[in-house]
Amino acid sequence: MRTQVAGTRAGQRGDVAPHKRMSPGRYMTELGWRHLVGVVAVVYAAFPLLYLISASLAERGTLTGSNDLFSTVSFNNYADLGDTLFWTWFGNTLLIAGITAIGTVLMGAAAAYAFSRFRFTGRRAGLTALLIIQMFPQMLAFVAIFLLLIGLGNVVPTLGLNSKIGLICVYLGGALGVNTFLMYGFFNTVPRELDEAAKIDGASHAQIYWTIILRLVSPILAVVGLLSFIATFGEFIIARVILQSESNWTLAVGLFGWVSDLLEAQWGLFAAGAVISAVPVLALFLFLQKYIVGGLTAGSVKG
């Protein structure tokens, strides 16, 4: 009996084909080239970051003197940032980017919900207009924005030039089209039966929107907020046109001012400031990364 069972087990093991090692040529053809491309991409992306960190730690404070990575390590450049307006610019940037991200999410979600759930005259034309508007970047209209804010400043000074509130309004207007269209596709993936069931229970449109819909579309809200924050955090052209005084500058404008004059460029401070500036964006990206793939792909299924 034991012999029969052993033979049966041996036969079962014999039915499974043994694992064959892949030949080097086949490995390079099927998998090796992908790994090679991945390594090259990582090195290509990581080298500028290492070079920037090395430059921020260099004592000379120049980019040309930091060819030997981490040949000298000094935190003088980071300490010298306290003698400048860097932290003021840092606070301005966080304030502007944070309010813009929150406002973009709220405005875009409200518009996307209206286009997705209601049927009204001009709905299709409005969606088409949003699709066309998002093809043109906001920076193409910086001359018109400049003239518009000059006129608004004569009536409402808080919305004129050199106003952070005015800059936030410009950012919100420019981001409304593309984010509304992005959220619209995601809102369509939420079954309408949920709305109808909530209406039967006596829920109003506001209750359905705030308590049901927004919770179900939280991935796309996180994606839009993240993308809006990143885009606003590093935007330069519009901020440079609107913000006139140095105390109101953002990080992009302030850091550029340190290296705009090649004869007196402060590359050490620029590198140290750039490293610190990347921390909020990196932290927010890591915190919300689980929503990125789902938020960007789910909305493309049904439009």
PDB file of C-alpha atoms in Angstrom:
ATOM      1  CA  MET A   1       0.000   0.000   0.000  1.00  0.00           C
ATOM      2  CA  ARG A   2       2.778   2.387   0.907  1.00  0.00           C
ATOM      3  CA  THR A   3       4.586   1.493  -2.306  1.00  0.00           C
ATOM      4  CA  GLN A   4       1.476   2.267  -4.324  1.00  0.00           C
ATOM      5  CA  VAL A   5       0.993   5.625  -2.597  1.00  0.00           C
ATOM      6  CA  ALA A   6       4.639   6.514  -3.124  1.00  0.00           C
ATOM      7  CA  GLY A   7       4.362   5.589  -6.771  1.00  0.00           C
ATOM      8  CA  THR A   8       1.259   7.662  -7.120  1.00  0.00           C
ATOM      9  CA  ARG A   9       2.991  10.702  -5.571  1.00  0.00           C
ATOM     10  CA  ALA A  10       5.983  10.185  -7.796  1.00  0.00           C
ATOM     11  CA  GLY A  11       3.684  10.032 -10.790  1.00  0.00           C
ATOM     12  CA  GLN A  12       1.991  13.215  -9.685  1.00  0.00           C
ATOM     13  CA  ARG A  13       5.321  14.944  -9.338  1.00  0.00           C
ATOM     14  CA  GLY A  14       6.289  13.664 -12.740  1.00  0.00           C
ATOM     15  CA  ASP A  15       3.212  15.183 -14.331  1.00  0.00           C
ATOM     16  CA  VAL A  16       4.459  18.688 -13.453  1.00  0.00           C
ATOM     17  CA  ALA A  17       6.971  19.984 -15.964  1.00  0.00           C
ATOM     18  CA  PRO A  18      10.254  20.922 -14.283  1.00  0.00           C
ATOM     19  CA  HIS A  19      11.124  24.629 -14.234  1.00  0.00           C
ATOM     20  CA  LYS A  20      13.646  25.406 -16.934  1.00  0.00           C
ATOM     21  CA  ARG A  21      16.076  28.248 -16.570  1.00  0.00           C
ATOM     22  CA  MET A  22      15.712  30.883 -19.231  1.00  0.00           C
ATOM     23  CA  SER A  23      18.663  31.204 -21.554  1.00  0.00           C
ATOM     24  CA  PRO A  24      20.585  34.518 -21.503  1.00  0.00           C
ATOM     25  CA  GLY A  25      19.542  35.375 -25.039  1.00  0.00           C
ATOM     26  CA  ARG A  26      15.861  34.754 -24.367  1.00  0.00           C
ATOM     27  CA  TYR A  27      16.059  36.654 -21.076  1.00  0.00           C
ATOM     28  CA  MET A  28      17.473  39.749 -22.778  1.00  0.00           C
ATOM     29  CA  THR A  29      14.875  39.512 -25.531  1.00  0.00           C
ATOM     30  CA  GLU A  30      11.848  39.177 -23.242  1.00  0.00           C
ATOM     31  CA  LEU A  31      12.766  40.785 -19.893  1.00  0.00           C
ATOM     32  CA  GLY A  32      16.342  42.003 -19.841  1.00  0.00           C
ATOM     33  CA  TRP A  33      15.818  45.005 -22.116  1.00  0.00           C
ATOM     34  CA  ARG A  34      12.955  46.210 -19.897  1.00  0.00           C
ATOM     35  CA  HIS A  35      15.146  46.077 -16.810  1.00  0.00           C
ATOM     36  CA  LEU A  36      17.907  47.869 -18.691  1.00  0.00           C
ATOM     37  CA  VAL A  37      15.546  50.645 -19.786  1.00  0.00           C
ATOM     38  CA  GLY A  38      14.261  50.957 -16.219  1.00  0.00           C
ATOM     39  CA  VAL A  39      17.769  51.298 -14.787  1.00  0.00           C
ATOM     40  CA  VAL A  40      18.683  53.938 -17.397  1.00  0.00           C
ATOM     41  CA  ALA A  41      15.488  55.889 -16.619  1.00  0.00           C
ATOM     42  CA  VAL A  42      16.164  55.806 -12.877  1.00  0.00           C
ATOM     43  CA  VAL A  43      19.759  56.996 -13.340  1.00  0.00           C
ATOM     44  CA  TYR A  44      18.632  59.707 -15.763  1.00  0.00           C
ATOM     45  CA  ALA A  45      16.027  60.972 -13.279  1.00  0.00           C
ATOM     46  CA  ALA A  46      18.120  60.628 -10.129  1.00  0.00           C
ATOM     47  CA  PHE A  47      21.349  62.260 -11.298  1.00  0.00           C
ATOM     48  CA  PRO A  48      19.988  65.858 -11.462  1.00  0.00           C
ATOM     49  CA  LEU A  49      18.579  65.424  -7.958  1.00  0.00           C
ATOM     50  CA  LEU A  50      21.891  64.188  -6.582  1.00  0.00           C
ATOM     51  CA  TYR A  51      23.710  66.992  -8.375  1.00  0.00           C
ATOM     52  CA  LEU A  52      21.358  69.598  -6.890  1.00  0.00           C
ATOM     53  CA  ILE A  53      21.724  68.208  -3.366  1.00  0.00           C
ATOM     54  CA  SER A  54      25.498  68.127  -3.793  1.00  0.00           C
ATOM     55  CA  ALA A  55      25.476  71.754  -4.966  1.00  0.00           C
ATOM     56  CA  SER A  56      23.392  72.804  -1.968  1.00  0.00           C
ATOM     57  CA  LEU A  57      25.978  71.240   0.370  1.00  0.00           C
ATOM     58  CA  ALA A  58      29.020  72.697  -1.431  1.00  0.00           C
ATOM     59  CA  GLU A  59      30.963  75.366   0.446  1.00  0.00           C
ATOM     60  CA  ARG A  60      31.712  77.482  -2.620  1.00  0.00           C
ATOM     61  CA  GLY A  61      28.034  77.819  -3.484  1.00  0.00           C
ATOM     62  CA  THR A  62      28.467  77.327  -7.216  1.00  0.00           C
ATOM     63  CA  LEU A  63      27.272  74.676  -9.616  1.00  0.00           C
ATOM     64  CA  THR A  64      30.563  74.483 -11.499  1.00  0.00           C
ATOM     65  CA  GLY A  65      32.491  73.759  -8.313  1.00  0.00           C
ATOM     66  CA  SER A  66      30.334  70.790  -7.415  1.00  0.00           C
ATOM     67  CA  ASN A  67      31.304  68.489 -10.273  1.00  0.00           C
ATOM     68  CA  ASP A  68      32.693  66.042  -7.716  1.00  0.00           C
ATOM     69  CA  LEU A  69      29.522  64.973  -5.975  1.00  0.00           C
ATOM     70  CA  PHE A  70      29.572  65.522  -2.212  1.00  0.00           C
ATOM     71  CA  SER A  71      33.272  66.412  -2.208  1.00  0.00           C
ATOM     72  CA  THR A  72      32.467  68.901   0.559  1.00  0.00           C
ATOM     73  CA  VAL A  73      29.523  68.830   2.936  1.00  0.00           C
ATOM     74  CA  SER A  74      28.435  72.073   4.560  1.00  0.00           C
ATOM     75  CA  PHE A  75      25.051  73.372   5.704  1.00  0.00           C
ATOM     76  CA  ASN A  76      26.010  77.035   5.367  1.00  0.00           C
ATOM     77  CA  ASN A  77      23.713  77.543   2.385  1.00  0.00           C
ATOM     78  CA  TYR A  78      20.732  76.255   4.333  1.00  0.00           C
ATOM     79  CA  ALA A  79      21.633  78.445   7.313  1.00  0.00           C
ATOM     80  CA  ASP A  80      21.987  81.501   5.069  1.00  0.00           C
ATOM     81  CA  LEU A  81      18.405  81.094   3.884  1.00  0.00           C
ATOM     82  CA  GLY A  82      17.296  82.553   7.209  1.00  0.00           C
ATOM     83  CA  ASP A  83      18.899  85.885   6.269  1.00  0.00           C
ATOM     84  CA  THR A  84      16.767  86.169   3.131  1.00  0.00           C
ATOM     85  CA  LEU A  85      13.056  86.295   2.336  1.00  0.00           C
ATOM     86  CA  PHE A  86      13.026  82.600   1.469  1.00  0.00           C
ATOM     87  CA  TRP A  87      10.716  81.561   4.288  1.00  0.00           C
ATOM     88  CA  THR A  88       8.341  84.424   3.443  1.00  0.00           C
ATOM     89  CA  TRP A  89       8.222  83.179  -0.135  1.00  0.00           C
ATOM     90  CA  PHE A  90       7.763  79.654   1.180  1.00  0.00           C
ATOM     91  CA  GLY A  91       4.737  80.704   3.235  1.00  0.00           C
ATOM     92  CA  ASN A  92       3.268  82.674   0.329  1.00  0.00           C
ATOM     93  CA  THR A  93       3.614  79.674  -1.964  1.00  0.00           C
ATOM     94  CA  LEU A  94       2.019  77.256   0.488  1.00  0.00           C
ATOM     95  CA  LEU A  95      -0.855  79.680   1.084  1.00  0.00           C
ATOM     96  CA  ILE A  96      -1.523  80.320  -2.592  1.00  0.00           C
ATOM     97  CA  ALA A  97      -1.094  76.687  -3.667  1.00  0.00           C
ATOM     98  CA  GLY A  98      -3.188  75.348  -0.791  1.00  0.00           C
ATOM     99  CA  ILE A  99      -6.129  77.714  -1.298  1.00  0.00           C
ATOM    100  CA  THR A 100      -5.981  77.170  -5.067  1.00  0.00           C
ATOM    101  CA  ALA A 101      -6.006  73.386  -4.666  1.00  0.00           C
ATOM    102  CA  ILE A 102      -8.991  73.460  -2.282  1.00  0.00           C
ATOM    103  CA  GLY A 103     -10.890  75.965  -4.414  1.00  0.00           C
ATOM    104  CA  THR A 104     -10.189  73.997  -7.580  1.00  0.00           C
ATOM    105  CA  VAL A 105     -11.547  70.803  -6.034  1.00  0.00           C
ATOM    106  CA  LEU A 106     -14.718  72.476  -4.738  1.00  0.00           C
ATOM    107  CA  MET A 107     -15.469  74.424  -7.915  1.00  0.00           C
ATOM    108  CA  GLY A 108     -14.584  71.602 -10.277  1.00  0.00           C
ATOM    109  CA  ALA A 109     -16.600  69.041  -8.320  1.00  0.00           C
ATOM    110  CA  ALA A 110     -19.682  71.272  -8.250  1.00  0.00           C
ATOM    111  CA  ALA A 111     -19.485  71.932 -12.004  1.00  0.00           C
ATOM    112  CA  ALA A 112     -18.819  68.269 -12.818  1.00  0.00           C
ATOM    113  CA  TYR A 113     -21.779  67.179 -10.682  1.00  0.00           C
ATOM    114  CA  ALA A 114     -24.064  69.599 -12.493  1.00  0.00           C
ATOM    115  CA  PHE A 115     -22.945  68.415 -15.937  1.00  0.00           C
ATOM    116  CA  SER A 116     -23.194  64.763 -14.904  1.00  0.00           C
ATOM    117  CA  ARG A 117     -26.525  64.706 -13.089  1.00  0.00           C
ATOM    118  CA  PHE A 118     -28.632  67.514 -14.570  1.00  0.00           C
ATOM    119  CA  ARG A 119     -29.958  68.039 -18.087  1.00  0.00           C
ATOM    120  CA  PHE A 120     -30.251  71.680 -19.120  1.00  0.00           C
ATOM    121  CA  THR A 121     -30.021  73.863 -22.186  1.00  0.00           C
ATOM    122  CA  GLY A 122     -26.441  74.402 -23.303  1.00  0.00           C
ATOM    123  CA  ARG A 123     -25.067  71.383 -21.436  1.00  0.00           C
ATOM    124  CA  ARG A 124     -23.437  69.775 -24.471  1.00  0.00           C
ATOM    125  CA  ALA A 125     -22.165  73.134 -25.724  1.00  0.00           C
ATOM    126  CA  GLY A 126     -20.666  73.808 -22.302  1.00  0.00           C
ATOM    127  CA  LEU A 127     -18.827  70.495 -22.270  1.00  0.00           C
ATOM    128  CA  THR A 128     -17.502  71.165 -25.757  1.00  0.00           C
ATOM    129  CA  ALA A 129     -16.342  74.624 -24.704  1.00  0.00           C
ATOM    130  CA  LEU A 130     -14.505  73.140 -21.707  1.00  0.00           C
ATOM    131  CA  LEU A 131     -12.803  70.629 -23.982  1.00  0.00           C
ATOM    132  CA  ILE A 132     -11.661  73.387 -26.339  1.00  0.00           C
ATOM    133  CA  ILE A 133     -10.565  75.770 -23.580  1.00  0.00           C
ATOM    134  CA  GLN A 134      -8.305  73.209 -21.950  1.00  0.00           C
ATOM    135  CA  MET A 135      -6.302  72.968 -25.180  1.00  0.00           C
ATOM    136  CA  PHE A 136      -4.852  76.451 -24.599  1.00  0.00           C
ATOM    137  CA  PRO A 137      -2.495  76.985 -21.634  1.00  0.00           C
ATOM    138  CA  GLN A 138      -3.240  79.858 -19.308  1.00  0.00           C
ATOM    139  CA  MET A 139       0.134  81.491 -19.862  1.00  0.00           C
ATOM    140  CA  LEU A 140      -0.910  82.455 -23.391  1.00  0.00           C
ATOM    141  CA  ALA A 141      -3.262  85.036 -21.861  1.00  0.00           C
ATOM    142  CA  PHE A 142      -0.829  86.682 -19.463  1.00  0.00           C
ATOM    143  CA  VAL A 143      -1.027  90.022 -21.336  1.00  0.00           C
ATOM    144  CA  ALA A 144      -4.819  90.021 -21.108  1.00  0.00           C
ATOM    145  CA  ILE A 145      -4.624  88.993 -17.444  1.00  0.00           C
ATOM    146  CA  PHE A 146      -2.216  91.858 -16.741  1.00  0.00           C
ATOM    147  CA  LEU A 147      -4.511  94.434 -18.344  1.00  0.00           C
ATOM    148  CA  LEU A 148      -7.574  92.952 -16.657  1.00  0.00           C
ATOM    149  CA  LEU A 149      -6.021  93.158 -13.193  1.00  0.00           C
ATOM    150  CA  ILE A 150      -4.954  96.743 -13.798  1.00  0.00           C
ATOM    151  CA  GLY A 151      -8.582  97.637 -14.483  1.00  0.00           C
ATOM    152  CA  LEU A 152      -9.862  95.616 -11.512  1.00  0.00           C
ATOM    153  CA  GLY A 153      -7.291  97.227  -9.238  1.00  0.00           C
ATOM    154  CA  ASN A 154      -8.777 100.640  -9.906  1.00  0.00           C
ATOM    155  CA  VAL A 155     -12.153  99.409  -8.636  1.00  0.00           C
ATOM    156  CA  VAL A 156     -11.229  96.661  -6.129  1.00  0.00           C
ATOM    157  CA  PRO A 157      -7.583  97.048  -5.022  1.00  0.00           C
ATOM    158  CA  THR A 158      -7.508  93.608  -3.381  1.00  0.00           C
ATOM    159  CA  LEU A 159      -8.030  92.008  -6.811  1.00  0.00           C
ATOM    160  CA  GLY A 160      -5.499  94.111  -8.685  1.00  0.00           C
ATOM    161  CA  LEU A 161      -1.798  93.735  -9.341  1.00  0.00           C
ATOM    162  CA  ASN A 162       0.507  92.690  -6.504  1.00  0.00           C
ATOM    163  CA  SER A 163      -2.371  90.875  -4.819  1.00  0.00           C
ATOM    164  CA  LYS A 164      -2.180  87.258  -3.716  1.00  0.00           C
ATOM    165  CA  ILE A 165      -5.964  87.074  -3.792  1.00  0.00           C
ATOM    166  CA  GLY A 166      -5.946  88.234  -7.403  1.00  0.00           C
ATOM    167  CA  LEU A 167      -3.360  85.584  -8.280  1.00  0.00           C
ATOM    168  CA  ILE A 168      -5.482  82.890  -6.630  1.00  0.00           C
ATOM    169  CA  CYS A 169      -8.525  83.998  -8.635  1.00  0.00           C
ATOM    170  CA  VAL A 170      -6.526  83.789 -11.849  1.00  0.00           C
ATOM    171  CA  TYR A 171      -5.341  80.282 -10.998  1.00  0.00           C
ATOM    172  CA  LEU A 172      -8.868  79.166 -10.134  1.00  0.00           C
ATOM    173  CA  GLY A 173     -10.259  80.457 -13.403  1.00  0.00           C
ATOM    174  CA  GLY A 174      -7.562  78.808 -15.461  1.00  0.00           C
ATOM    175  CA  ALA A 175      -7.880  75.404 -13.789  1.00  0.00           C
ATOM    176  CA  LEU A 176     -11.672  75.172 -13.861  1.00  0.00           C
ATOM    177  CA  GLY A 177     -12.006  73.876 -17.436  1.00  0.00           C
ATOM    178  CA  VAL A 178      -9.609  70.947 -17.479  1.00  0.00           C
ATOM    179  CA  ASN A 179     -10.452  69.783 -13.955  1.00  0.00           C
ATOM    180  CA  THR A 180     -14.197  69.941 -14.568  1.00  0.00           C
ATOM    181  CA  PHE A 181     -13.856  67.779 -17.651  1.00  0.00           C
ATOM    182  CA  LEU A 182     -11.625  65.342 -15.762  1.00  0.00           C
ATOM    183  CA  MET A 183     -14.077  65.054 -12.870  1.00  0.00           C
ATOM    184  CA  TYR A 184     -17.053  64.778 -15.218  1.00  0.00           C
ATOM    185  CA  GLY A 185     -15.887  61.415 -16.510  1.00  0.00           C
ATOM    186  CA  PHE A 186     -15.407  60.125 -12.976  1.00  0.00           C
ATOM    187  CA  PHE A 187     -18.823  61.357 -11.786  1.00  0.00           C
ATOM    188  CA  ASN A 188     -20.453  59.412 -14.634  1.00  0.00           C
ATOM    189  CA  THR A 189     -19.087  56.160 -13.183  1.00  0.00           C
ATOM    190  CA  VAL A 190     -21.230  56.622 -10.058  1.00  0.00           C
ATOM    191  CA  PRO A 191     -24.582  54.840 -10.625  1.00  0.00           C
ATOM    192  CA  ARG A 192     -27.602  57.101 -10.795  1.00  0.00           C
ATOM    193  CA  GLU A 193     -29.557  54.523  -8.815  1.00  0.00           C
ATOM    194  CA  LEU A 194     -27.826  55.820  -5.691  1.00  0.00           C
ATOM    195  CA  ASP A 195     -29.239  59.284  -6.334  1.00  0.00           C
ATOM    196  CA  GLU A 196     -32.719  57.904  -6.921  1.00  0.00           C
ATOM    197  CA  ALA A 197     -32.606  55.776  -3.773  1.00  0.00           C
ATOM    198  CA  ALA A 198     -31.506  58.765  -1.721  1.00  0.00           C
ATOM    199  CA  LYS A 199     -34.327  60.903  -3.196  1.00  0.00           C
ATOM    200  CA  ILE A 200     -36.858  58.263  -2.224  1.00  0.00           C
ATOM    201  CA  ASP A 201     -35.540  58.479   1.339  1.00  0.00           C
ATOM    202  CA  GLY A 202     -36.138  62.231   1.260  1.00  0.00           C
ATOM    203  CA  ALA A 203     -32.571  63.471   0.633  1.00  0.00           C
ATOM    204  CA  SER A 204     -32.104  66.772  -1.184  1.00  0.00           C
ATOM    205  CA  HIS A 205     -29.605  67.434  -3.964  1.00  0.00           C
ATOM    206  CA  ALA A 206     -27.258  69.075  -1.481  1.00  0.00           C
ATOM    207  CA  GLN A 207     -27.397  66.102   0.873  1.00  0.00           C
ATOM    208  CA  ILE A 208     -26.797  63.672  -1.987  1.00  0.00           C
ATOM    209  CA  TYR A 209     -23.866  65.724  -3.229  1.00  0.00           C
ATOM    210  CA  TRP A 210     -22.093  66.276   0.105  1.00  0.00           C
ATOM    211  CA  THR A 211     -22.788  63.006   1.904  1.00  0.00           C
ATOM    212  CA  ILE A 212     -22.873  60.420  -0.909  1.00  0.00           C
ATOM    213  CA  ILE A 213     -21.332  61.559  -4.178  1.00  0.00           C
ATOM    214  CA  LEU A 214     -18.253  63.317  -2.823  1.00  0.00           C
ATOM    215  CA  ARG A 215     -17.337  60.306  -0.703  1.00  0.00           C
ATOM    216  CA  LEU A 216     -17.567  57.983  -3.685  1.00  0.00           C
ATOM    217  CA  VAL A 217     -15.451  60.225  -5.921  1.00  0.00           C
ATOM    218  CA  SER A 218     -12.760  60.949  -3.326  1.00  0.00           C
ATOM    219  CA  PRO A 219      -9.968  59.461  -5.535  1.00  0.00           C
ATOM    220  CA  ILE A 220     -10.498  62.007  -8.299  1.00  0.00           C
ATOM    221  CA  LEU A 221     -10.794  64.805  -5.739  1.00  0.00           C
ATOM    222  CA  ALA A 222      -7.381  63.840  -4.366  1.00  0.00           C
ATOM    223  CA  VAL A 223      -5.877  63.675  -7.848  1.00  0.00           C
ATOM    224  CA  VAL A 224      -7.226  67.078  -8.876  1.00  0.00           C
ATOM    225  CA  GLY A 225      -6.098  68.634  -5.608  1.00  0.00           C
ATOM    226  CA  LEU A 226      -2.611  67.155  -5.976  1.00  0.00           C
ATOM    227  CA  LEU A 227      -2.194  68.215  -9.601  1.00  0.00           C
ATOM    228  CA  SER A 228      -3.503  71.698  -8.847  1.00  0.00           C
ATOM    229  CA  PHE A 229      -1.142  72.084  -5.882  1.00  0.00           C
ATOM    230  CA  ILE A 230       1.890  70.938  -7.886  1.00  0.00           C
ATOM    231  CA  ALA A 231       1.071  73.149 -10.872  1.00  0.00           C
ATOM    232  CA  THR A 232       0.498  76.215  -8.700  1.00  0.00           C
ATOM    233  CA  PHE A 233       3.518  75.550  -6.495  1.00  0.00           C
ATOM    234  CA  GLY A 234       5.935  75.737  -9.413  1.00  0.00           C
ATOM    235  CA  GLU A 235       4.157  78.263 -11.659  1.00  0.00           C
ATOM    236  CA  PHE A 236       6.358  81.230 -12.625  1.00  0.00           C
ATOM    237  CA  ILE A 237       5.049  83.341 -15.531  1.00  0.00           C
ATOM    238  CA  ILE A 238       1.662  84.419 -14.156  1.00  0.00           C
ATOM    239  CA  ALA A 239       3.065  84.902 -10.638  1.00  0.00           C
ATOM    240  CA  ARG A 240       5.909  87.054 -11.972  1.00  0.00           C
ATOM    241  CA  VAL A 241       3.503  89.257 -13.925  1.00  0.00           C
ATOM    242  CA  ILE A 242       1.023  89.792 -11.071  1.00  0.00           C
ATOM    243  CA  LEU A 243       3.196  89.916  -7.939  1.00  0.00           C
ATOM    244  CA  GLN A 244       5.217  93.135  -7.940  1.00  0.00           C
ATOM    245  CA  SER A 245       6.700  93.507  -4.448  1.00  0.00           C
ATOM    246  CA  GLU A 246       9.425  91.148  -3.266  1.00  0.00           C
ATOM    247  CA  SER A 247       7.599  90.307  -0.032  1.00  0.00           C
ATOM    248  CA  ASN A 248       4.669  88.887  -2.028  1.00  0.00           C
ATOM    249  CA  TRP A 249       6.760  86.708  -4.335  1.00  0.00           C
ATOM    250  CA  THR A 250       6.362  82.963  -4.534  1.00  0.00           C
ATOM    251  CA  LEU A 251       9.246  80.499  -4.429  1.00  0.00           C
ATOM    252  CA  ALA A 252       9.483  80.210  -8.198  1.00  0.00           C
ATOM    253  CA  VAL A 253       9.791  83.974  -8.614  1.00  0.00           C
ATOM    254  CA  GLY A 254      12.137  84.423  -5.656  1.00  0.00           C
ATOM    255  CA  LEU A 255      14.510  81.603  -6.589  1.00  0.00           C
ATOM    256  CA  PHE A 256      14.703  82.892 -10.137  1.00  0.00           C
ATOM    257  CA  GLY A 257      15.657  86.306  -8.827  1.00  0.00           C
ATOM    258  CA  TRP A 258      18.734  84.786  -7.155  1.00  0.00           C
ATOM    259  CA  VAL A 259      20.117  83.412 -10.426  1.00  0.00           C
ATOM    260  CA  SER A 260      18.730  85.886 -12.985  1.00  0.00           C
ATOM    261  CA  ASP A 261      21.953  87.906 -12.889  1.00  0.00           C
ATOM    262  CA  LEU A 262      24.709  85.561 -14.058  1.00  0.00           C
ATOM    263  CA  LEU A 263      27.456  87.774 -12.639  1.00  0.00           C
ATOM    264  CA  GLU A 264      25.970  87.763  -9.140  1.00  0.00           C
ATOM    265  CA  ALA A 265      24.077  84.479  -9.193  1.00  0.00           C
ATOM    266  CA  GLN A 266      23.699  82.854  -5.778  1.00  0.00           C
ATOM    267  CA  TRP A 267      23.713  79.235  -6.868  1.00  0.00           C
ATOM    268  CA  GLY A 268      24.303  77.863  -3.388  1.00  0.00           C
ATOM    269  CA  LEU A 269      21.190  79.542  -1.971  1.00  0.00           C
ATOM    270  CA  PHE A 270      19.264  78.579  -5.097  1.00  0.00           C
ATOM    271  CA  ALA A 271      20.187  74.897  -4.732  1.00  0.00           C
ATOM    272  CA  ALA A 272      19.391  74.840  -1.008  1.00  0.00           C
ATOM    273  CA  GLY A 273      16.067  76.582  -1.589  1.00  0.00           C
ATOM    274  CA  ALA A 274      15.179  74.210  -4.428  1.00  0.00           C
ATOM    275  CA  VAL A 275      15.825  71.176  -2.227  1.00  0.00           C
ATOM    276  CA  ILE A 276      13.600  72.519   0.566  1.00  0.00           C
ATOM    277  CA  SER A 277      10.935  73.546  -1.956  1.00  0.00           C
ATOM    278  CA  ALA A 278      10.632  69.964  -3.170  1.00  0.00           C
ATOM    279  CA  VAL A 279       9.743  68.630   0.289  1.00  0.00           C
ATOM    280  CA  PRO A 280       6.047  69.742   0.456  1.00  0.00           C
ATOM    281  CA  VAL A 281       5.300  68.491  -3.053  1.00  0.00           C
ATOM    282  CA  LEU A 282       7.045  65.181  -2.393  1.00  0.00           C
ATOM    283  CA  ALA A 283       5.283  64.698   0.942  1.00  0.00           C
ATOM    284  CA  LEU A 284       1.854  65.440  -0.547  1.00  0.00           C
ATOM    285  CA  PHE A 285       2.543  63.165  -3.511  1.00  0.00           C
ATOM    286  CA  LEU A 286       3.540  60.256  -1.273  1.00  0.00           C
ATOM    287  CA  PHE A 287       0.497  60.823   0.936  1.00  0.00           C
ATOM    288  CA  LEU A 288      -1.956  60.796  -1.988  1.00  0.00           C
ATOM    289  CA  GLN A 289      -0.216  58.392  -4.371  1.00  0.00           C
ATOM    290  CA  LYS A 290      -2.689  55.571  -3.693  1.00  0.00           C
ATOM    291  CA  TYR A 291      -5.415  57.686  -5.291  1.00  0.00           C
ATOM    292  CA  ILE A 292      -3.492  58.684  -8.405  1.00  0.00           C
ATOM    293  CA  VAL A 293      -3.808  55.534 -10.535  1.00  0.00           C
ATOM    294  CA  GLY A 294      -7.432  54.879  -9.613  1.00  0.00           C
ATOM    295  CA  GLY A 295      -8.429  58.501  -9.973  1.00  0.00           C
ATOM    296  CA  LEU A 296      -6.884  58.958 -13.394  1.00  0.00           C
ATOM    297  CA  THR A 297      -8.029  55.645 -14.920  1.00  0.00           C
ATOM    298  CA  ALA A 298     -11.546  55.229 -13.532  1.00  0.00           C
ATOM    299  CA  GLY A 299     -12.755  58.469 -15.090  1.00  0.00           C
ATOM    300  CA  SER A 300     -11.648  57.366 -18.559  1.00  0.00           C
ATOM    301  CA  VAL A 301     -13.961  54.332 -18.633  1.00  0.00           C
ATOM    302  CA  LYS A 302     -17.226  56.196 -19.035  1.00  0.00           C
ATOM    303  CA  GLY A 303     -17.481  59.755 -20.312  1.00  0.00           C
TER     304      GLY A 303
END
